[in-house]
Coordinates of C-alpha atoms in Angstrom, one line a residue:
M1 CA -0.3 0.1 0.0
P2 CA 2.1 2.7 -1.3
Y3 CA -0.3 5.4 -0.2
L4 CA -0.7 4.7 3.1
E5 CA 3.5 4.6 3.6
I6 CA 3.9 7.8 1.5
A7 CA 1.3 9.4 4.1
I8 CA 2.6 8.1 7.2
G9 CA 6.3 9.2 5.5
L10 CA 5.2 12.8 5.7
V11 CA 3.4 12.7 9.0
L12 CA 6.5 11.8 10.4
L13 CA 8.8 13.6 8.6
L14 CA 6.4 17.1 9.0
A15 CA 6.3 16.2 12.7
G16 CA 10.5 15.5 12.9
G17 CA 11.1 18.9 11.4
E18 CA 9.3 20.7 13.1
F19 CA 10.2 18.8 16.7
L20 CA 13.9 18.8 15.7
V21 CA 14.1 22.8 15.1
R22 CA 12.1 23.5 18.2
G23 CA 14.4 21.0 20.4
S24 CA 17.3 22.4 18.2
V25 CA 16.6 25.7 18.7
A26 CA 16.0 25.5 22.6
V27 CA 19.4 23.6 22.8
A28 CA 21.8 26.6 21.3
K29 CA 20.2 29.2 23.5
R30 CA 20.4 27.3 26.2
M31 CA 24.0 27.1 25.6
G32 CA 24.0 30.7 24.9
V33 CA 24.6 30.6 20.6
S34 CA 23.6 34.1 19.2
T35 CA 20.0 34.3 17.8
L36 CA 21.5 35.5 14.6
M37 CA 23.3 32.1 13.9
I38 CA 20.7 30.1 15.4
G39 CA 18.6 31.7 12.7
L40 CA 21.4 31.0 9.6
T41 CA 22.1 28.0 10.7
L42 CA 19.8 25.3 12.9
V43 CA 16.8 27.1 11.0
G44 CA 17.9 26.5 8.2
F45 CA 19.3 23.1 8.5
G46 CA 16.3 22.1 10.4
T47 CA 13.9 22.9 8.3
S48 CA 15.8 21.2 5.2
A49 CA 15.8 17.8 7.2
P50 CA 13.1 16.2 5.6
E51 CA 14.4 17.1 1.9
L52 CA 17.9 15.7 3.4
V53 CA 18.0 12.8 4.7
T54 CA 14.7 12.1 1.9
S55 CA 17.6 12.4 -0.8
I56 CA 20.0 10.2 0.8
Q57 CA 17.8 7.6 1.7
A58 CA 17.2 7.8 -1.9
A59 CA 20.5 7.7 -3.3
L60 CA 20.6 4.3 -0.8
A61 CA 18.3 2.9 -2.4
G62 CA 18.8 3.2 -5.9
S63 CA 16.3 5.9 -6.4
P64 CA 18.9 9.3 -8.0
G65 CA 15.8 10.0 -9.8
I66 CA 14.3 10.6 -6.0
A67 CA 16.9 12.2 -4.1
V68 CA 18.2 14.7 -7.1
G69 CA 14.2 15.8 -8.2
N70 CA 13.2 16.5 -4.6
V71 CA 15.8 18.9 -4.4
V72 CA 15.0 20.7 -8.0
G73 CA 11.3 19.8 -7.6
S74 CA 11.8 21.7 -3.6
N75 CA 13.2 24.8 -5.5
I76 CA 11.1 24.6 -8.0
A77 CA 7.6 24.3 -5.7
N78 CA 9.4 27.0 -3.1
I79 CA 9.0 29.7 -5.8
L80 CA 6.3 29.0 -7.7
L81 CA 3.9 27.3 -5.6
I82 CA 4.7 28.2 -2.3
L83 CA 5.7 31.8 -2.5
G84 CA 3.0 32.5 -5.0
V85 CA 0.5 31.3 -1.9
A86 CA 1.9 34.1 0.2
A87 CA 1.8 36.5 -2.5
L88 CA -1.5 36.1 -3.3
L89 CA -2.6 36.4 0.4
L90 CA -1.0 39.3 0.7
P91 CA 2.2 41.4 -1.8
V92 CA 5.8 40.6 -0.3
P93 CA 7.8 43.3 0.2
V94 CA 11.5 42.6 0.0
E95 CA 13.7 44.3 1.5
R96 CA 16.9 46.1 -0.8
K97 CA 19.9 44.9 1.3
S98 CA 19.0 41.4 1.8
F99 CA 17.8 40.8 -1.9
Q100 CA 21.1 42.0 -3.3
R101 CA 23.1 39.6 -1.5
D102 CA 20.5 36.9 -1.8
G103 CA 18.8 37.3 -4.2
G104 CA 22.4 37.2 -6.2
M105 CA 23.4 34.0 -4.4
L106 CA 20.2 32.1 -5.7
I107 CA 21.1 33.1 -9.4
A108 CA 24.7 31.7 -8.5
V109 CA 23.3 28.5 -6.8
S110 CA 20.7 27.9 -9.5
L111 CA 23.7 28.4 -12.1
A112 CA 25.5 26.4 -10.5
A113 CA 23.1 23.3 -9.6
V114 CA 22.2 24.0 -13.9
G115 CA 26.1 23.2 -14.7
V116 CA 26.8 20.0 -12.9
V117 CA 23.3 18.3 -13.6
M118 CA 24.5 19.1 -17.4
F119 CA 27.6 16.7 -16.6
G120 CA 24.9 14.6 -16.0
H121 CA 26.8 13.0 -12.7
L122 CA 27.2 14.9 -9.4
G123 CA 30.1 13.1 -7.8
Q124 CA 31.9 13.9 -4.6
L125 CA 34.2 17.0 -5.5
V126 CA 30.9 18.2 -6.9
G127 CA 29.3 17.7 -3.2
G128 CA 32.6 18.9 -1.4
I129 CA 32.3 22.0 -3.5
F130 CA 29.2 22.5 -2.6
V131 CA 29.5 21.9 1.0
A132 CA 32.3 24.4 1.6
A133 CA 30.4 26.8 -0.2
L134 CA 27.3 26.8 1.7
I135 CA 30.1 27.0 5.0
A136 CA 31.5 30.2 3.5
Y137 CA 27.7 31.9 2.9
I138 CA 27.1 31.5 6.1
I139 CA 30.0 32.9 7.5
W140 CA 30.0 35.6 5.0
T141 CA 26.0 36.7 5.7
Y142 CA 27.0 36.1 9.9
F143 CA 29.3 38.9 9.7
T144 CA 27.6 40.9 7.3
E145 CA 24.1 41.0 9.6
R146 CA 26.0 41.3 13.0
E147 CA 27.3 44.3 11.3
S148 CA 24.1 45.7 10.4
G149 CA 22.8 46.2 13.7
D150 CA 19.9 45.5 16.2
D151 CA 17.5 45.4 12.6
R152 CA 18.9 42.3 11.8
A153 CA 19.0 40.5 15.4
E154 CA 14.8 41.6 15.1
E155 CA 14.8 40.2 12.0
A156 CA 16.5 36.1 13.2
D157 CA 14.1 36.5 16.0
H158 CA 10.9 36.3 13.6
K159 CA 12.5 33.9 11.3
I160 CA 13.3 31.8 14.5
D161 CA 9.3 32.4 16.0
A162 CA 7.9 32.1 12.6
H163 CA 9.7 28.4 12.3
A164 CA 9.1 27.2 16.1
P165 CA 9.3 28.9 18.7
A166 CA 11.6 26.8 21.1
P167 CA 10.6 25.9 24.6
T168 CA 12.1 26.6 28.0
S169 CA 13.5 23.3 29.4
L170 CA 17.3 22.0 28.1
W171 CA 16.1 18.3 28.8
I172 CA 12.8 18.9 27.0
G173 CA 14.8 20.5 23.8
I174 CA 17.4 17.2 23.7
L175 CA 14.3 14.7 23.5
L176 CA 12.7 17.0 20.7
T177 CA 16.1 16.9 18.9
V178 CA 16.6 13.2 19.0
G179 CA 13.0 12.6 18.8
G180 CA 12.5 14.4 15.7
L181 CA 15.2 13.4 14.4
A182 CA 14.4 9.8 14.6
A183 CA 11.0 10.7 13.1
V184 CA 12.9 12.1 9.7
V185 CA 15.2 9.2 9.6
Y186 CA 12.0 6.5 9.8
G187 CA 10.0 8.8 7.8
A188 CA 12.1 9.3 4.7
D189 CA 12.5 5.7 5.1
L190 CA 9.2 4.9 4.2
L191 CA 8.6 8.1 2.2
V192 CA 11.0 7.0 -0.1
N193 CA 9.9 3.0 -0.5
G194 CA 6.5 3.9 -0.9
A195 CA 7.4 6.3 -3.8
I196 CA 9.2 4.1 -5.7
V197 CA 6.6 1.3 -5.3
L198 CA 4.3 4.3 -7.0
A199 CA 6.1 5.1 -9.5
L200 CA 6.5 1.4 -10.7
A201 CA 2.1 1.0 -10.3
L202 CA 2.1 4.0 -12.5
G203 CA 4.2 3.8 -14.8
V204 CA 6.3 6.6 -14.9
S205 CA 9.7 7.3 -13.2
D206 CA 10.9 7.5 -10.2
A207 CA 12.4 11.3 -11.0
V208 CA 8.8 12.7 -12.0
I209 CA 7.6 11.1 -8.5
G210 CA 10.4 13.3 -6.6
L211 CA 9.8 16.0 -8.7
T212 CA 6.0 16.6 -7.2
L213 CA 4.6 14.1 -4.8
V214 CA 8.4 14.7 -3.0
A215 CA 9.2 17.3 -3.6
V216 CA 5.7 19.2 -2.7
G217 CA 5.7 17.3 1.0
T218 CA 8.8 17.6 2.1
S219 CA 8.3 21.6 1.0
L220 CA 4.8 21.7 3.4
P221 CA 7.1 23.2 6.4
E222 CA 8.1 26.3 4.7
L223 CA 4.7 26.0 2.8
A224 CA 3.0 27.0 6.6
T225 CA 6.0 29.3 7.4
T226 CA 6.4 31.1 4.6
V227 CA 2.4 32.0 4.8
T228 CA 1.9 32.4 8.6
A229 CA 5.3 34.6 7.9
A230 CA 3.2 36.9 5.3
L231 CA -0.1 37.1 7.1
R232 CA 2.0 38.0 10.0
R233 CA 4.0 41.0 7.8
Q234 CA 6.6 39.7 8.5
E235 CA 8.0 40.2 5.3
D236 CA 12.1 39.4 5.4
V237 CA 10.4 35.7 6.8
A238 CA 8.3 35.3 4.0
F239 CA 11.1 36.3 1.2
G240 CA 14.2 35.1 3.2
N241 CA 12.2 31.8 3.8
V242 CA 12.0 30.9 0.2
V243 CA 15.3 32.2 -1.0
G244 CA 17.7 30.4 2.0
S245 CA 15.9 26.9 1.6
N246 CA 17.0 27.3 -2.2
I247 CA 20.3 28.2 -0.9
Y248 CA 20.2 25.3 1.1
N249 CA 18.7 22.8 -1.1
V250 CA 21.7 22.8 -3.8
L251 CA 24.2 23.4 -1.9
A252 CA 23.5 21.5 1.7
I253 CA 21.2 18.6 0.0
L254 CA 23.0 18.3 -3.3
G255 CA 26.3 18.5 -1.9
I256 CA 26.4 16.0 1.2
T257 CA 23.6 13.7 -0.8
A258 CA 26.9 13.9 -3.5
L259 CA 29.8 13.0 -0.9
I260 CA 27.7 10.4 1.1
L261 CA 27.1 8.5 -2.7
P262 CA 28.2 9.8 -6.1
L263 CA 24.1 10.6 -8.2
R264 CA 23.5 9.7 -11.7
V265 CA 21.0 12.8 -13.0
P266 CA 18.1 11.4 -14.9
D267 CA 17.9 12.7 -18.4
E268 CA 14.4 14.6 -18.1
I269 CA 15.4 16.4 -15.3
I270 CA 18.5 17.7 -17.7
L271 CA 16.2 18.4 -20.3
F272 CA 13.8 20.0 -18.8
D273 CA 13.5 20.5 -15.1
I274 CA 16.5 22.0 -14.2
W275 CA 15.7 24.6 -16.9
V276 CA 12.0 25.3 -14.9
L277 CA 14.3 25.6 -11.4
L278 CA 16.5 28.7 -13.2
G279 CA 13.8 30.2 -15.3
S280 CA 11.5 29.8 -11.8
A281 CA 14.8 32.2 -9.7
L282 CA 15.5 34.1 -12.9
L283 CA 12.1 35.4 -12.9
L284 CA 11.5 35.7 -9.1
V285 CA 14.8 38.2 -8.9
L286 CA 13.8 40.3 -12.0
F287 CA 10.0 41.5 -10.4
V288 CA 11.7 42.2 -7.1
A289 CA 14.5 43.8 -8.5
V290 CA 11.8 46.0 -10.8
S291 CA 9.0 46.0 -8.0
G292 CA 11.1 46.3 -4.8
R293 CA 8.5 42.9 -4.0
V294 CA 6.5 40.0 -5.0
A295 CA 3.6 41.4 -5.7
R296 CA -0.4 39.4 -5.8
W297 CA -0.3 39.3 -9.7
H298 CA 3.3 37.8 -9.4
G299 CA 2.0 35.9 -7.3
A300 CA -0.9 34.6 -9.5
L301 CA 1.9 34.4 -12.3
F302 CA 4.1 31.3 -10.1
L303 CA 0.7 30.0 -9.3
S304 CA -0.4 29.2 -12.8
L305 CA 2.8 28.7 -13.9
Y306 CA 3.2 26.4 -11.3
G307 CA 0.2 24.2 -12.7
L308 CA 1.1 24.5 -15.8
Y309 CA 4.2 22.5 -15.0
L310 CA 1.9 19.8 -12.4
A311 CA -0.2 19.5 -15.9
I312 CA 3.5 18.8 -18.1
Q313 CA 4.9 16.2 -15.0
A314 CA 1.5 14.1 -15.2
L315 CA 0.0 14.2 -18.8
P316 CA 2.9 11.7 -20.9
G317 CA 1.1 13.0 -24.4
L318 CA 2.3 16.5 -23.4
R319 CA 5.8 15.4 -22.1
T320 CA 6.4 13.5 -25.3
G321 CA 5.8 16.2 -27.6
L322 CA 8.1 18.8 -25.7
G323 CA 10.2 15.6 -26.8
I324 CA 10.8 14.9 -22.5
P325 CA 11.8 11.7 -21.4
V326 CA 8.5 9.7 -19.8

């Protein structure tokens, strides 16, 4: 019963990811780690834990389509679906200085993803470079934001609160961290196994399942926190959550997964999906550069494009007509 296995896996992933963030933030606060560093590292890694463990499990299970498709599909969904929903509910203004840094990094990371995917193989060298680039980015961001003073500290507080207000007890934090990690690992195992069986039953590639069902499922925490932040008018969180998640997905998830086990990239991702990833990033940066925000009509366009993307994934005849492997 792949559907039941997938459903249970997603529930465990989402709950485990939430517990992991709450617990790790609580432990870090008790250890005196700065709010800014917590916001840049623990929240980012914690909310990306479902994608990370799912991609690693898929790679170890011999399903590179799910491993790579999860990252590519999540990045597409983050912009077109998640930011589209948030902007449709309420326009999302973007602070210029943050946009110049994070928007530029988003394009650089998206181009890097296109470059390595085009080779058709993600080896350990690429994985090491990606992880090193992530560490350098975190260090750079930490020092530039620390120099920005109280406004950046307040943004970090909003980011942490939007994701997971931490409990007060150290031991509760430790228990949540350990329990959350265990739930994420087991949930990812169930999700990957169910996705493989479902792909075989539907007669589609595991990449299609990874790009759609798995990618959207593991991106649900970002959807919840981004929409919540937009409704609270915490625009820095709404925009930064999506951009930060996309940067983490490529550098951390692809990087760490490739370090553990080199990945072959499916042909359909090379021919189509990686270009959708790049196009959505360019479109977002263009809109924000011109108007300084993600407006409602931008959100409506994003959702329309995502609906078209899902239709292409779901209709084999359309995929064949576009020259995309089924």
